[in-house]
Coordinates of C-alpha atoms (C1' of nucleotides) in Angstrom, one line a residue:
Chain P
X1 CA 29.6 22.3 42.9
X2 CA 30.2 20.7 45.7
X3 CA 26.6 20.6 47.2
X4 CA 25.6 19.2 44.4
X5 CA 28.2 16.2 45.2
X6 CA 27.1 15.8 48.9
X7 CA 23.1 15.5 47.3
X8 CA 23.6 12.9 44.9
X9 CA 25.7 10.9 47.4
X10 CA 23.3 10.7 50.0
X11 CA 20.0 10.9 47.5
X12 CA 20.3 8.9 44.6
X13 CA 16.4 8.9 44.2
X14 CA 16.7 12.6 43.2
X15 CA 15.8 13.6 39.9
X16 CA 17.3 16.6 38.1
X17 CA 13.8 18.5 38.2
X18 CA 13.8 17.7 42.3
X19 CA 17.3 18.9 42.5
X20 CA 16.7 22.3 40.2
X21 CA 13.4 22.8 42.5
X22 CA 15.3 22.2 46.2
X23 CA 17.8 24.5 44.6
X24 CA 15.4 27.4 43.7
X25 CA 13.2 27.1 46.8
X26 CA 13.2 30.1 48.6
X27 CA 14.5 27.9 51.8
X28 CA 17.8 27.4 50.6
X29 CA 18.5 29.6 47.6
X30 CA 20.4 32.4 49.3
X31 CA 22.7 30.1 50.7
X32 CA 26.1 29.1 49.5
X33 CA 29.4 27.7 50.4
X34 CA 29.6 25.7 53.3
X35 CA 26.4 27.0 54.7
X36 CA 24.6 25.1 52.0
X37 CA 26.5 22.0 52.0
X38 CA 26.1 21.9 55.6
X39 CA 22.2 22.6 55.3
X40 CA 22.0 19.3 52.0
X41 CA 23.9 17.7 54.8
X42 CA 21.5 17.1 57.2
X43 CA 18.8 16.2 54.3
X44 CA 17.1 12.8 53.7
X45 CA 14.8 12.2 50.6
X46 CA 11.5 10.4 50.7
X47 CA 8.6 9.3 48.0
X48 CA 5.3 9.6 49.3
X49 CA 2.2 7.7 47.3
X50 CA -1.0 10.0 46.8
X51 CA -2.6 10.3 50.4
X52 CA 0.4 9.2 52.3
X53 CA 0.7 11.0 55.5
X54 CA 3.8 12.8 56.1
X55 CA 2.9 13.4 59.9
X56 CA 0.2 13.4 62.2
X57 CA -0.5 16.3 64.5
X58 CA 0.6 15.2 68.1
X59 CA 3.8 12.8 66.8
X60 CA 7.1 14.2 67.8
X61 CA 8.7 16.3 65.6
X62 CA 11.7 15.3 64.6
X63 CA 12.0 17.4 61.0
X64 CA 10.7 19.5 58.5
X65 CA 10.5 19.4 54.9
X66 CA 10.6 20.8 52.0
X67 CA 8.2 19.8 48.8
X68 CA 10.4 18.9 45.7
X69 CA 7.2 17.6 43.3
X70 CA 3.1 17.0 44.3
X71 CA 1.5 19.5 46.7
X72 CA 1.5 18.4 51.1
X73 CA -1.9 19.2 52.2
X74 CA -1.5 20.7 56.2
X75 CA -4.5 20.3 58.2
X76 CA -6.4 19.8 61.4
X77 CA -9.5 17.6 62.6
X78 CA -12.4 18.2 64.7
X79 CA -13.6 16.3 67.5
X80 CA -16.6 15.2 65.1
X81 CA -14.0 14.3 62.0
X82 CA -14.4 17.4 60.0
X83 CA -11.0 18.6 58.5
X84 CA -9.8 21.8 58.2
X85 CA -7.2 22.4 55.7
X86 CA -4.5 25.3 57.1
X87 CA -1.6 25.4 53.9
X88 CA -1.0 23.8 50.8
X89 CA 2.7 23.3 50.3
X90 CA 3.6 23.8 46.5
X91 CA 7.1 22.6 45.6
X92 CA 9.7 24.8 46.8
X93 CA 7.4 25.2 49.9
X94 CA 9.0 24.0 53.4
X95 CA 6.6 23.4 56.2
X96 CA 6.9 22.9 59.7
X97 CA 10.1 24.7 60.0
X98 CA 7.9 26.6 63.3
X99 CA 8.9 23.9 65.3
X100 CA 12.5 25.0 65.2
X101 CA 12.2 26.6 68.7
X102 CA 8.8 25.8 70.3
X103 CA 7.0 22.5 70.3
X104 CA 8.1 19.3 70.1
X105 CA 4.8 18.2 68.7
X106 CA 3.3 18.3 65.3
X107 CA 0.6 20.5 65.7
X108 CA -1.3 19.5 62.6
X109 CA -1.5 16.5 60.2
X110 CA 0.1 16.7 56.9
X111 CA -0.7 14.4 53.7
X112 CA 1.1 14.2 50.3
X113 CA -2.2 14.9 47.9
X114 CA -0.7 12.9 45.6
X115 CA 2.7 11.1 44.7
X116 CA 5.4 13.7 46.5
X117 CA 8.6 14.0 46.6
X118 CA 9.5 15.9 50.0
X119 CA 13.4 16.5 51.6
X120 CA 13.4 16.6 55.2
X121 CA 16.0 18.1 57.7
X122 CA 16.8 17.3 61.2
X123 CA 15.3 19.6 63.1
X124 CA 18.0 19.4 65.6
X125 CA 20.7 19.8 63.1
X126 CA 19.1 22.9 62.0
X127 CA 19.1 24.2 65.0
X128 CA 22.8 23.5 66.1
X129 CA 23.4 24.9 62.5
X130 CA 21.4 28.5 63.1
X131 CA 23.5 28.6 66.0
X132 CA 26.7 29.0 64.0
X133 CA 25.8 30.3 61.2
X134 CA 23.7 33.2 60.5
X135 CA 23.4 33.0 56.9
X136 CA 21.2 29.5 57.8
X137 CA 19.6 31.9 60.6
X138 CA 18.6 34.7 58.0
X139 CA 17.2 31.8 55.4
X140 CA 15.0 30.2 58.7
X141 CA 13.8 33.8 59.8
X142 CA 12.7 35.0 55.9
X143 CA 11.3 31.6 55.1
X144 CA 9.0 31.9 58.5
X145 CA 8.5 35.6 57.7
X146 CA 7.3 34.7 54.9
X147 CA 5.0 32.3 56.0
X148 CA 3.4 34.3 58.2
X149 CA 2.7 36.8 56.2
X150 CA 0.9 35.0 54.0
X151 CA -0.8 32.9 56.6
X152 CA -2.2 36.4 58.5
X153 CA -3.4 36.9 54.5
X154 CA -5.3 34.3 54.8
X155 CA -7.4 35.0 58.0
X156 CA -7.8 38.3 56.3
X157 CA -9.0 36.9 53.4
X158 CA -11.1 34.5 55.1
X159 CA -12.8 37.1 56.8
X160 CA -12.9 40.1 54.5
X161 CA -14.1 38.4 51.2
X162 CA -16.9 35.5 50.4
X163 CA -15.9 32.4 47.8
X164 CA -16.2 34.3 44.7
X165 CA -13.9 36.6 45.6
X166 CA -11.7 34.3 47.2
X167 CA -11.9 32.5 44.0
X168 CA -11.5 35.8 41.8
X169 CA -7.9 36.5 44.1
X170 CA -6.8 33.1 43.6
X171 CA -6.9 33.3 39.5
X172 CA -5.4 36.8 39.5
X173 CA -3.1 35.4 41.5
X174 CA -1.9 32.7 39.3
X175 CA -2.2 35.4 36.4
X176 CA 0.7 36.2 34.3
X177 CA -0.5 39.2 33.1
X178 CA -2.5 42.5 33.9
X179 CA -4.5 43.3 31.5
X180 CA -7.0 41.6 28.9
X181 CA -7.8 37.5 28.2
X182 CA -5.8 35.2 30.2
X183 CA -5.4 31.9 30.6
X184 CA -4.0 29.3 33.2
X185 CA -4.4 26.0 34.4
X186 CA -4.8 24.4 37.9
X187 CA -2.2 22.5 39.0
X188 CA -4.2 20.2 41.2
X189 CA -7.9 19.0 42.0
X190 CA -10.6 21.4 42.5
X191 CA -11.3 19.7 46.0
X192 CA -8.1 20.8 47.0
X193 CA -8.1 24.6 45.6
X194 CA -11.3 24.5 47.9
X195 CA -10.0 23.1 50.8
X196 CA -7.0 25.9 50.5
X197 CA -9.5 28.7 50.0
X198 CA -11.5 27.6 53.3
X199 CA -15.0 25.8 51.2
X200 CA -16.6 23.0 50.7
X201 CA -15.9 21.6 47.2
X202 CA -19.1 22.6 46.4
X203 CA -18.7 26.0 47.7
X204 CA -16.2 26.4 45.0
X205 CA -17.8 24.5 42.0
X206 CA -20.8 27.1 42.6
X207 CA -18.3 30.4 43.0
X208 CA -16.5 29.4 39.9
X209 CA -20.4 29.3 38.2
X210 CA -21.1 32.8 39.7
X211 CA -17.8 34.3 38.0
X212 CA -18.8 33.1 34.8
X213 CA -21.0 36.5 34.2
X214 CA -17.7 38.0 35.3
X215 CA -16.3 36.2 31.9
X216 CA -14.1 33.2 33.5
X217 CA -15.1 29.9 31.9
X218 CA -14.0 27.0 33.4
X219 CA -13.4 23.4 31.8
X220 CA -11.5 21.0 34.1
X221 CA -8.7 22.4 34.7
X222 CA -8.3 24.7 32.3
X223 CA -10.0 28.0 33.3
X224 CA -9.9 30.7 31.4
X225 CA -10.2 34.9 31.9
X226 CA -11.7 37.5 29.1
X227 CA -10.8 40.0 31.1
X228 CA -8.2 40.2 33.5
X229 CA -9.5 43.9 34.8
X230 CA -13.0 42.9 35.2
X231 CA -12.1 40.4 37.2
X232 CA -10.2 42.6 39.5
X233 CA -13.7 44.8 40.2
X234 CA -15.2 41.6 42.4
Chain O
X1 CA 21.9 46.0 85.3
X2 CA 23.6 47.7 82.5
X3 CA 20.5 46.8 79.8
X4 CA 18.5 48.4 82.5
X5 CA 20.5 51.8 82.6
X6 CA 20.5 52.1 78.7
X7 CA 16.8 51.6 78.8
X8 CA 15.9 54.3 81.9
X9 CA 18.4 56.7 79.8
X10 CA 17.0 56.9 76.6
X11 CA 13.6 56.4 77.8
X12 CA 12.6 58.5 80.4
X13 CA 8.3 57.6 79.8
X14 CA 9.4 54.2 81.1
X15 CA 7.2 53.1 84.3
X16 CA 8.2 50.3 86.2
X17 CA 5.6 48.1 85.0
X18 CA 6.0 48.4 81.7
X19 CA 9.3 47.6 82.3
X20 CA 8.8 44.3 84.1
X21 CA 6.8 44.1 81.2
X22 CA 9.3 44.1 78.7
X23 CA 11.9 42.4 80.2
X24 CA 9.3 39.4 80.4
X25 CA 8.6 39.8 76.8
X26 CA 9.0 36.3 74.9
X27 CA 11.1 38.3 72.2
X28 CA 13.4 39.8 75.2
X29 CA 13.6 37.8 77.9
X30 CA 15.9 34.7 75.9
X31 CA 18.5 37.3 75.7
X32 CA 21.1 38.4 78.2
X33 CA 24.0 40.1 78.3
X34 CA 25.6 42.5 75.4
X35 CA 22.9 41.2 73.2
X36 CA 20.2 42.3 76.0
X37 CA 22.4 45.8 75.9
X38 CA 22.4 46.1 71.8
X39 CA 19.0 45.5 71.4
X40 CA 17.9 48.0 74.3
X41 CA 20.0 50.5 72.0
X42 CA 17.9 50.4 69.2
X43 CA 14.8 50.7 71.2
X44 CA 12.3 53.8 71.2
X45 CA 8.7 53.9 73.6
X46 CA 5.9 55.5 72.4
X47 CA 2.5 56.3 74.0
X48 CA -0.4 56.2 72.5
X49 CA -4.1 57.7 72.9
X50 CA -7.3 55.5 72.4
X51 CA -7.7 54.8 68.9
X52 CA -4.4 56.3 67.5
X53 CA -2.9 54.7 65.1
X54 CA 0.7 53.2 64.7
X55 CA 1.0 52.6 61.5
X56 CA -1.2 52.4 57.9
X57 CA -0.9 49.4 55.4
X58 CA 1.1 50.8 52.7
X59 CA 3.6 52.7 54.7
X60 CA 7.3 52.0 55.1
X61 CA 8.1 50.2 57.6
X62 CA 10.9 51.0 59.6
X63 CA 10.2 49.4 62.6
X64 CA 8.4 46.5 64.5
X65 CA 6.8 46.9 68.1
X66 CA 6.5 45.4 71.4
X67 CA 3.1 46.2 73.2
X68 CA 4.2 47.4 77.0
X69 CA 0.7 48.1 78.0
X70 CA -2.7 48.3 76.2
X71 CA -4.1 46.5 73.5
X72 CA -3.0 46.5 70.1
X73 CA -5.7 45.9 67.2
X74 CA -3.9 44.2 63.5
X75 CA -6.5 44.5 60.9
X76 CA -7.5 44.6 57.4
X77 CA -9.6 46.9 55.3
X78 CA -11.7 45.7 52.3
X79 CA -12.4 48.2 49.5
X80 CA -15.6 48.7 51.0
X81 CA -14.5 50.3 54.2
X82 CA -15.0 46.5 56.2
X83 CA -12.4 45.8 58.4
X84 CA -11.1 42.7 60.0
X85 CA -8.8 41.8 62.7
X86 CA -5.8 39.6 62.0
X87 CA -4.6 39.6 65.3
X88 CA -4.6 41.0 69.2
X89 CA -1.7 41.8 70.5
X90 CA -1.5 41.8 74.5
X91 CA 1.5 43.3 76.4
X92 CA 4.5 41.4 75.8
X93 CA 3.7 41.0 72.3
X94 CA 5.8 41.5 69.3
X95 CA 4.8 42.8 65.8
X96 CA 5.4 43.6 62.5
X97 CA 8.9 41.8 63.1
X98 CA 8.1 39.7 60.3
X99 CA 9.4 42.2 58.4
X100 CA 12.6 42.0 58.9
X101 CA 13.8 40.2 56.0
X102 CA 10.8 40.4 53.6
X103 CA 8.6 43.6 52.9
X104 CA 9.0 47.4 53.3
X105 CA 5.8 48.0 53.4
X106 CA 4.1 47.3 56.4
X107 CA 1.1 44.5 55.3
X108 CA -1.6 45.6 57.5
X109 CA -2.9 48.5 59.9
X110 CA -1.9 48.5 63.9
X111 CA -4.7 50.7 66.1
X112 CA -4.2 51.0 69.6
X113 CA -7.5 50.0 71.1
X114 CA -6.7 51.9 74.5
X115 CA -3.8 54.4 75.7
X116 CA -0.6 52.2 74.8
X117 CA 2.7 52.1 75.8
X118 CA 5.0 50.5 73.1
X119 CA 8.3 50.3 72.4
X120 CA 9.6 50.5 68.6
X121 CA 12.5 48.7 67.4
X122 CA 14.8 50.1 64.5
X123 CA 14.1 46.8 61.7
X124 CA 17.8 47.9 59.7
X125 CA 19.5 47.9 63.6
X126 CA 17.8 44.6 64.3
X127 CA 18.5 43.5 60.9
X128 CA 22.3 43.9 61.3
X129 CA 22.1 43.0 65.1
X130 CA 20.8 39.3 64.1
X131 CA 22.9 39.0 61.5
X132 CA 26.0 38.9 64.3
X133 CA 24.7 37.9 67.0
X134 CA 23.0 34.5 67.3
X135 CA 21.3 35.1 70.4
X136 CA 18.8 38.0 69.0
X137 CA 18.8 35.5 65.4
X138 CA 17.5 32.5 68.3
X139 CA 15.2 34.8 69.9
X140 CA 13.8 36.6 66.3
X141 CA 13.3 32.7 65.6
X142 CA 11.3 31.7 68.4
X143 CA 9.6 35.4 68.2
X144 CA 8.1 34.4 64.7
X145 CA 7.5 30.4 64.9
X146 CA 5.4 31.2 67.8
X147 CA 3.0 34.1 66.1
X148 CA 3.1 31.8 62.8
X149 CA 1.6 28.5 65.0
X150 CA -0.8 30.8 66.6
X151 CA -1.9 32.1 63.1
X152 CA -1.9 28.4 62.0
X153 CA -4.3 27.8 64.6
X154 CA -6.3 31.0 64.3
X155 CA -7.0 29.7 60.6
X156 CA -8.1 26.0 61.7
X157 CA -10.2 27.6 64.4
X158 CA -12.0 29.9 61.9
X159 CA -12.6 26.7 60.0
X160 CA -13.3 24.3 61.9
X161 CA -15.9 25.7 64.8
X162 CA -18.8 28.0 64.9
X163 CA -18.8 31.3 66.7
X164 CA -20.0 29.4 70.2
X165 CA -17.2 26.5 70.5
X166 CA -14.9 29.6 69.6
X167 CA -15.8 31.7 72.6
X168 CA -15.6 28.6 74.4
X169 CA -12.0 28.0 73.3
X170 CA -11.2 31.8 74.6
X171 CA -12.6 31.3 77.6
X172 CA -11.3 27.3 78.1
X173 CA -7.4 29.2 77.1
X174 CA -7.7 31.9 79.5
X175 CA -9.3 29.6 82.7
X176 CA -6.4 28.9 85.4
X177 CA -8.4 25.9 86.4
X178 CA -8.6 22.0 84.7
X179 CA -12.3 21.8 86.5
X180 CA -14.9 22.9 88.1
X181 CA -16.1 26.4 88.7
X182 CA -14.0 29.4 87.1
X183 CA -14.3 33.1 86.7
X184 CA -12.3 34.9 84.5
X185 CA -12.5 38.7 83.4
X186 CA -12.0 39.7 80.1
X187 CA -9.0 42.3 79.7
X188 CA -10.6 44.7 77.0
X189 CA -13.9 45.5 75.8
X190 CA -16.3 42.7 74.0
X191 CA -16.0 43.9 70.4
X192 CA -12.5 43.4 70.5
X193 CA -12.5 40.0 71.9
X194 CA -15.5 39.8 68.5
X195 CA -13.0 40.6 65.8
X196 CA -10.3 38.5 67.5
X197 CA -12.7 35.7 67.1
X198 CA -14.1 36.8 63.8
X199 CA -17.4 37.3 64.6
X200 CA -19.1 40.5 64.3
X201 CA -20.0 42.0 68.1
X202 CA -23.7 40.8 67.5
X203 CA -22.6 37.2 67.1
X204 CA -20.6 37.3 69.9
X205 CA -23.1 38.4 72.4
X206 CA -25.3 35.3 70.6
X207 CA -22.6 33.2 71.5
X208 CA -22.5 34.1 75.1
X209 CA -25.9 33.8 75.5
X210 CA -26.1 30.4 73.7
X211 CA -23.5 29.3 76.5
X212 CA -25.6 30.3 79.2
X213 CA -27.5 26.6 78.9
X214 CA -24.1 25.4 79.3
X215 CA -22.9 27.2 82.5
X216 CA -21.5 30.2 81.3
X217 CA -22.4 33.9 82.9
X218 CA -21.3 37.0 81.5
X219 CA -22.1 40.6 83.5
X220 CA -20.0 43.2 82.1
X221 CA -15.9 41.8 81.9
X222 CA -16.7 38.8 84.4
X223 CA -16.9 35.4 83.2
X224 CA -18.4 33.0 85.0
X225 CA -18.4 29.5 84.8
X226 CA -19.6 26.8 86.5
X227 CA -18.0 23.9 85.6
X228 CA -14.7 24.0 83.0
X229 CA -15.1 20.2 82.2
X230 CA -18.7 20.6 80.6
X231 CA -17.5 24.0 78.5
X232 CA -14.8 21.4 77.1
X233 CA -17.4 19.2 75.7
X234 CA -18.6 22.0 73.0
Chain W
dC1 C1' -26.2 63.3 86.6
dG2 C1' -25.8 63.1 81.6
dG3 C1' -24.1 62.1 77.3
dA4 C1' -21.5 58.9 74.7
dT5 C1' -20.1 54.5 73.9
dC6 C1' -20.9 49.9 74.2
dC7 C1' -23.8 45.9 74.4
dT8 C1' -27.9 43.2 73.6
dT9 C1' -32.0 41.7 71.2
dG10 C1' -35.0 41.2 67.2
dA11 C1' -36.0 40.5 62.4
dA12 C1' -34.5 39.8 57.9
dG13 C1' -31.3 38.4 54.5
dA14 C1' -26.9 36.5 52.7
dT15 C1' -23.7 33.0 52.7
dG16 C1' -21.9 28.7 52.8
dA17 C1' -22.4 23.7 54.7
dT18 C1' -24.5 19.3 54.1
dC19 C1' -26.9 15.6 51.9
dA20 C1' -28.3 13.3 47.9
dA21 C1' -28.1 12.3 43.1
dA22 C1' -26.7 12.9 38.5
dG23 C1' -23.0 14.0 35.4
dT24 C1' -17.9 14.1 34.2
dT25 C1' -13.3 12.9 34.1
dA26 C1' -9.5 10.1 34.4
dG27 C1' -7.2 6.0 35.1
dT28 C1' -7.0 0.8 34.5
dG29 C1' -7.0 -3.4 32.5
dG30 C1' -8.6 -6.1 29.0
Chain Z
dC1 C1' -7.9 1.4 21.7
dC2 C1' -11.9 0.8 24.2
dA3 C1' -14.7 -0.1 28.0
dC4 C1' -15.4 0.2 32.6
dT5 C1' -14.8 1.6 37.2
dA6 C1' -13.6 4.7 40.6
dA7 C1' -12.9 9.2 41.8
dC8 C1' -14.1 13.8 41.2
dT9 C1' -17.3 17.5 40.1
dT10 C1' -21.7 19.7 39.5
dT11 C1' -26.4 20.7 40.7
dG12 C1' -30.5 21.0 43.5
dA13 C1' -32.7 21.4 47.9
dT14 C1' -32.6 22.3 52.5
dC15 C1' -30.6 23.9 56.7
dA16 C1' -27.5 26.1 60.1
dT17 C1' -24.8 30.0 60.9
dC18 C1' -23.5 34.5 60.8
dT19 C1' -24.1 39.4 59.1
dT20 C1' -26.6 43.5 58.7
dC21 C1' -29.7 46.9 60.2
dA22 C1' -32.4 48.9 63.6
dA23 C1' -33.8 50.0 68.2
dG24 C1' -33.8 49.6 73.0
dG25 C1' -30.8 49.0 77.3
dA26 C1' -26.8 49.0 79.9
dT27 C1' -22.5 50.9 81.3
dC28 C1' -18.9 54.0 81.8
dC29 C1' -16.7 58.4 82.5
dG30 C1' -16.6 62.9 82.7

DNA sequence: CGGATCCTTGAAGATGATCAAAGTTAGTGG
DNA sequence: CCACTAACTTTGATCATCTTCAAGGATCCG
């Protein structure tokens, strides 16, 4: 395909894994045709070593990116230090696409949690691209949709549920099935699941204790369910 | 101005203000022209009694909204009957137009908190409207990166500060003044301004009186304060 | 003027943050 | 492959913050 020319051209860095992942991120998978070359056109590739910052709140924004391997921890700081995470980006996530038509600031700091591999696209040539082509328009408006959907889910969550139930949503979350014993693994540090669910690490460390009369046994990263349903009851 | 005939001819209800209103509107008042006209088309106003409701979480949605006058209340409800607010939305607010190319099913509930005036947009009419037009696609854009930075921030602020530098924030945002004395009256009742904040009306009464030490006088919806620069140092 | 709603205040309890220290895990280099 | 260090996690103790419940005041609107 001819996208896939245009990548490999301007990226040689990328992997097969990073290319099947930019292709299946939500971003850019309902585009084709020129609308997609054009998009991969305007795309630069970077590596990032674990606690590299991508951006700090208050630089001008010049892109936004998309996560192709590691997780891109958003946050804020107080006054005093304290840090406030706002969104982990999994891969296939994009971030800071908001800026599209409002600030010209980063209005938050963002730091690969460990090594990354993030694209990033012009934020300009986006833009002049939206303009022309509303199939790029449609994939900017569902991919901030989506975001903010799931970002007013999380002031709901913050304020409707307290950390073991927070914790209980995020396993049946990541739970393939139902019904019955399930099992699944974390894909990054527990300090980091924390930060995304609003606690303290040891906010979390202690919820995950309190569930285990609930039957969820934890060992690193491992944690596993004896009852999917039960779970659901918290 | 032809928009303006459309809109006096399908909707009689319209006073003047709320049509000043809407014309101001961040999600209108990019546009000009035909795609002023075509959006106008698909447009409906509604009124609404204290307390009604505009939609439940669950139901289809059809439609997203754009608050002429009165408050509208977003909110949650926990299995236990709890609810909490996700978001305010003033006159000249948009909502629910993040489901335009996601959901069906609206994600939340929408009270009025007051008699409302609002005007419904058709999401299938917008839908197709953005899809040629590149001027509602711009505005839809701008419409969503701007409610998903304020949600950003509503997250970080519910993190990061306690229920006294929050009402300090409110009142800091809504102060015309850099320094020295202010006063300021609050545009709805105190419980709503509460569940904006995330606090529960108790707290935020706590709040206000904690602030008194550092200048701040509340009778009724005045705000008084006596000197901006020291609220800024909470 | 009167009733309803809203707000404030008090007391008690729940929840989560913070600090400190011990225990675990994972990664590195010999 | 093992040992060792650094980073991460858990646990305990204490503290600040906020919620909840209850009751008394204030305010608003008919």
């Amino acid at each position: 395909m001819e996208a896939t020319a245009i990548m490999m051209n301007s990226n040689i860095q990328l992997t097969s894994r990073d290319k099947a992942v930019l292709m299946k991120a939500p971003f850019l998978n309902s585009l084709g045709g020129s609308s997609l070359v054009n998009m991969l056109a305007t795309m630069g590739v970077q590596t990032l070593a674990a606690r590299a910052t991508v951006f700090r709140e208050g630089e001008n924004a010049e892109a936004f990116y998309c996560v192709l391997s590691g997780y891109v921890r958003l946050y804020r700081l107080s006054r005093d230090g304290r840090e406030a995470d706002i969104r982990i980006c999994a891969p296939g996530d994009t971030f800071a696409e908001c800026l599209l038509y409002t600030d010209q600031k980063y209005p938050f700091h963002a730091q690969a949690t460990e090594t990354c591999t993030i694209a990033h696209f012009d934020l300009e040539a986006v833009k002049s691209l939206a303009e022309h082509d509303p199939e790029v328009a449609r994939a900017i408006m569902a991919s901030l949709s989506r975001h903010l959907l799931s970002t007013m889910e999380c002031v709901a969550n913050d304020r409707l549920f307290t950390a073991p139930q927070r914790v209980a949503n995020y396993i049946l979350s990541r739970c393939p099935v139902d019904g019955g014993p399930a099992s699944i693994r974390l894909p990054f540090q527990k300090s980091l699941l924390a930060g995304m669910l609003g606690l303290a690490p040891e906010a979390l460390s202690r919820a995950f204790s309190s569930l285990r009369k609930t039957g969820v046994t934890v060992r690193g990263r491992m944690i596993q369910v004896v009852d999917v349903q039960a779970l659901r009851q918290i």
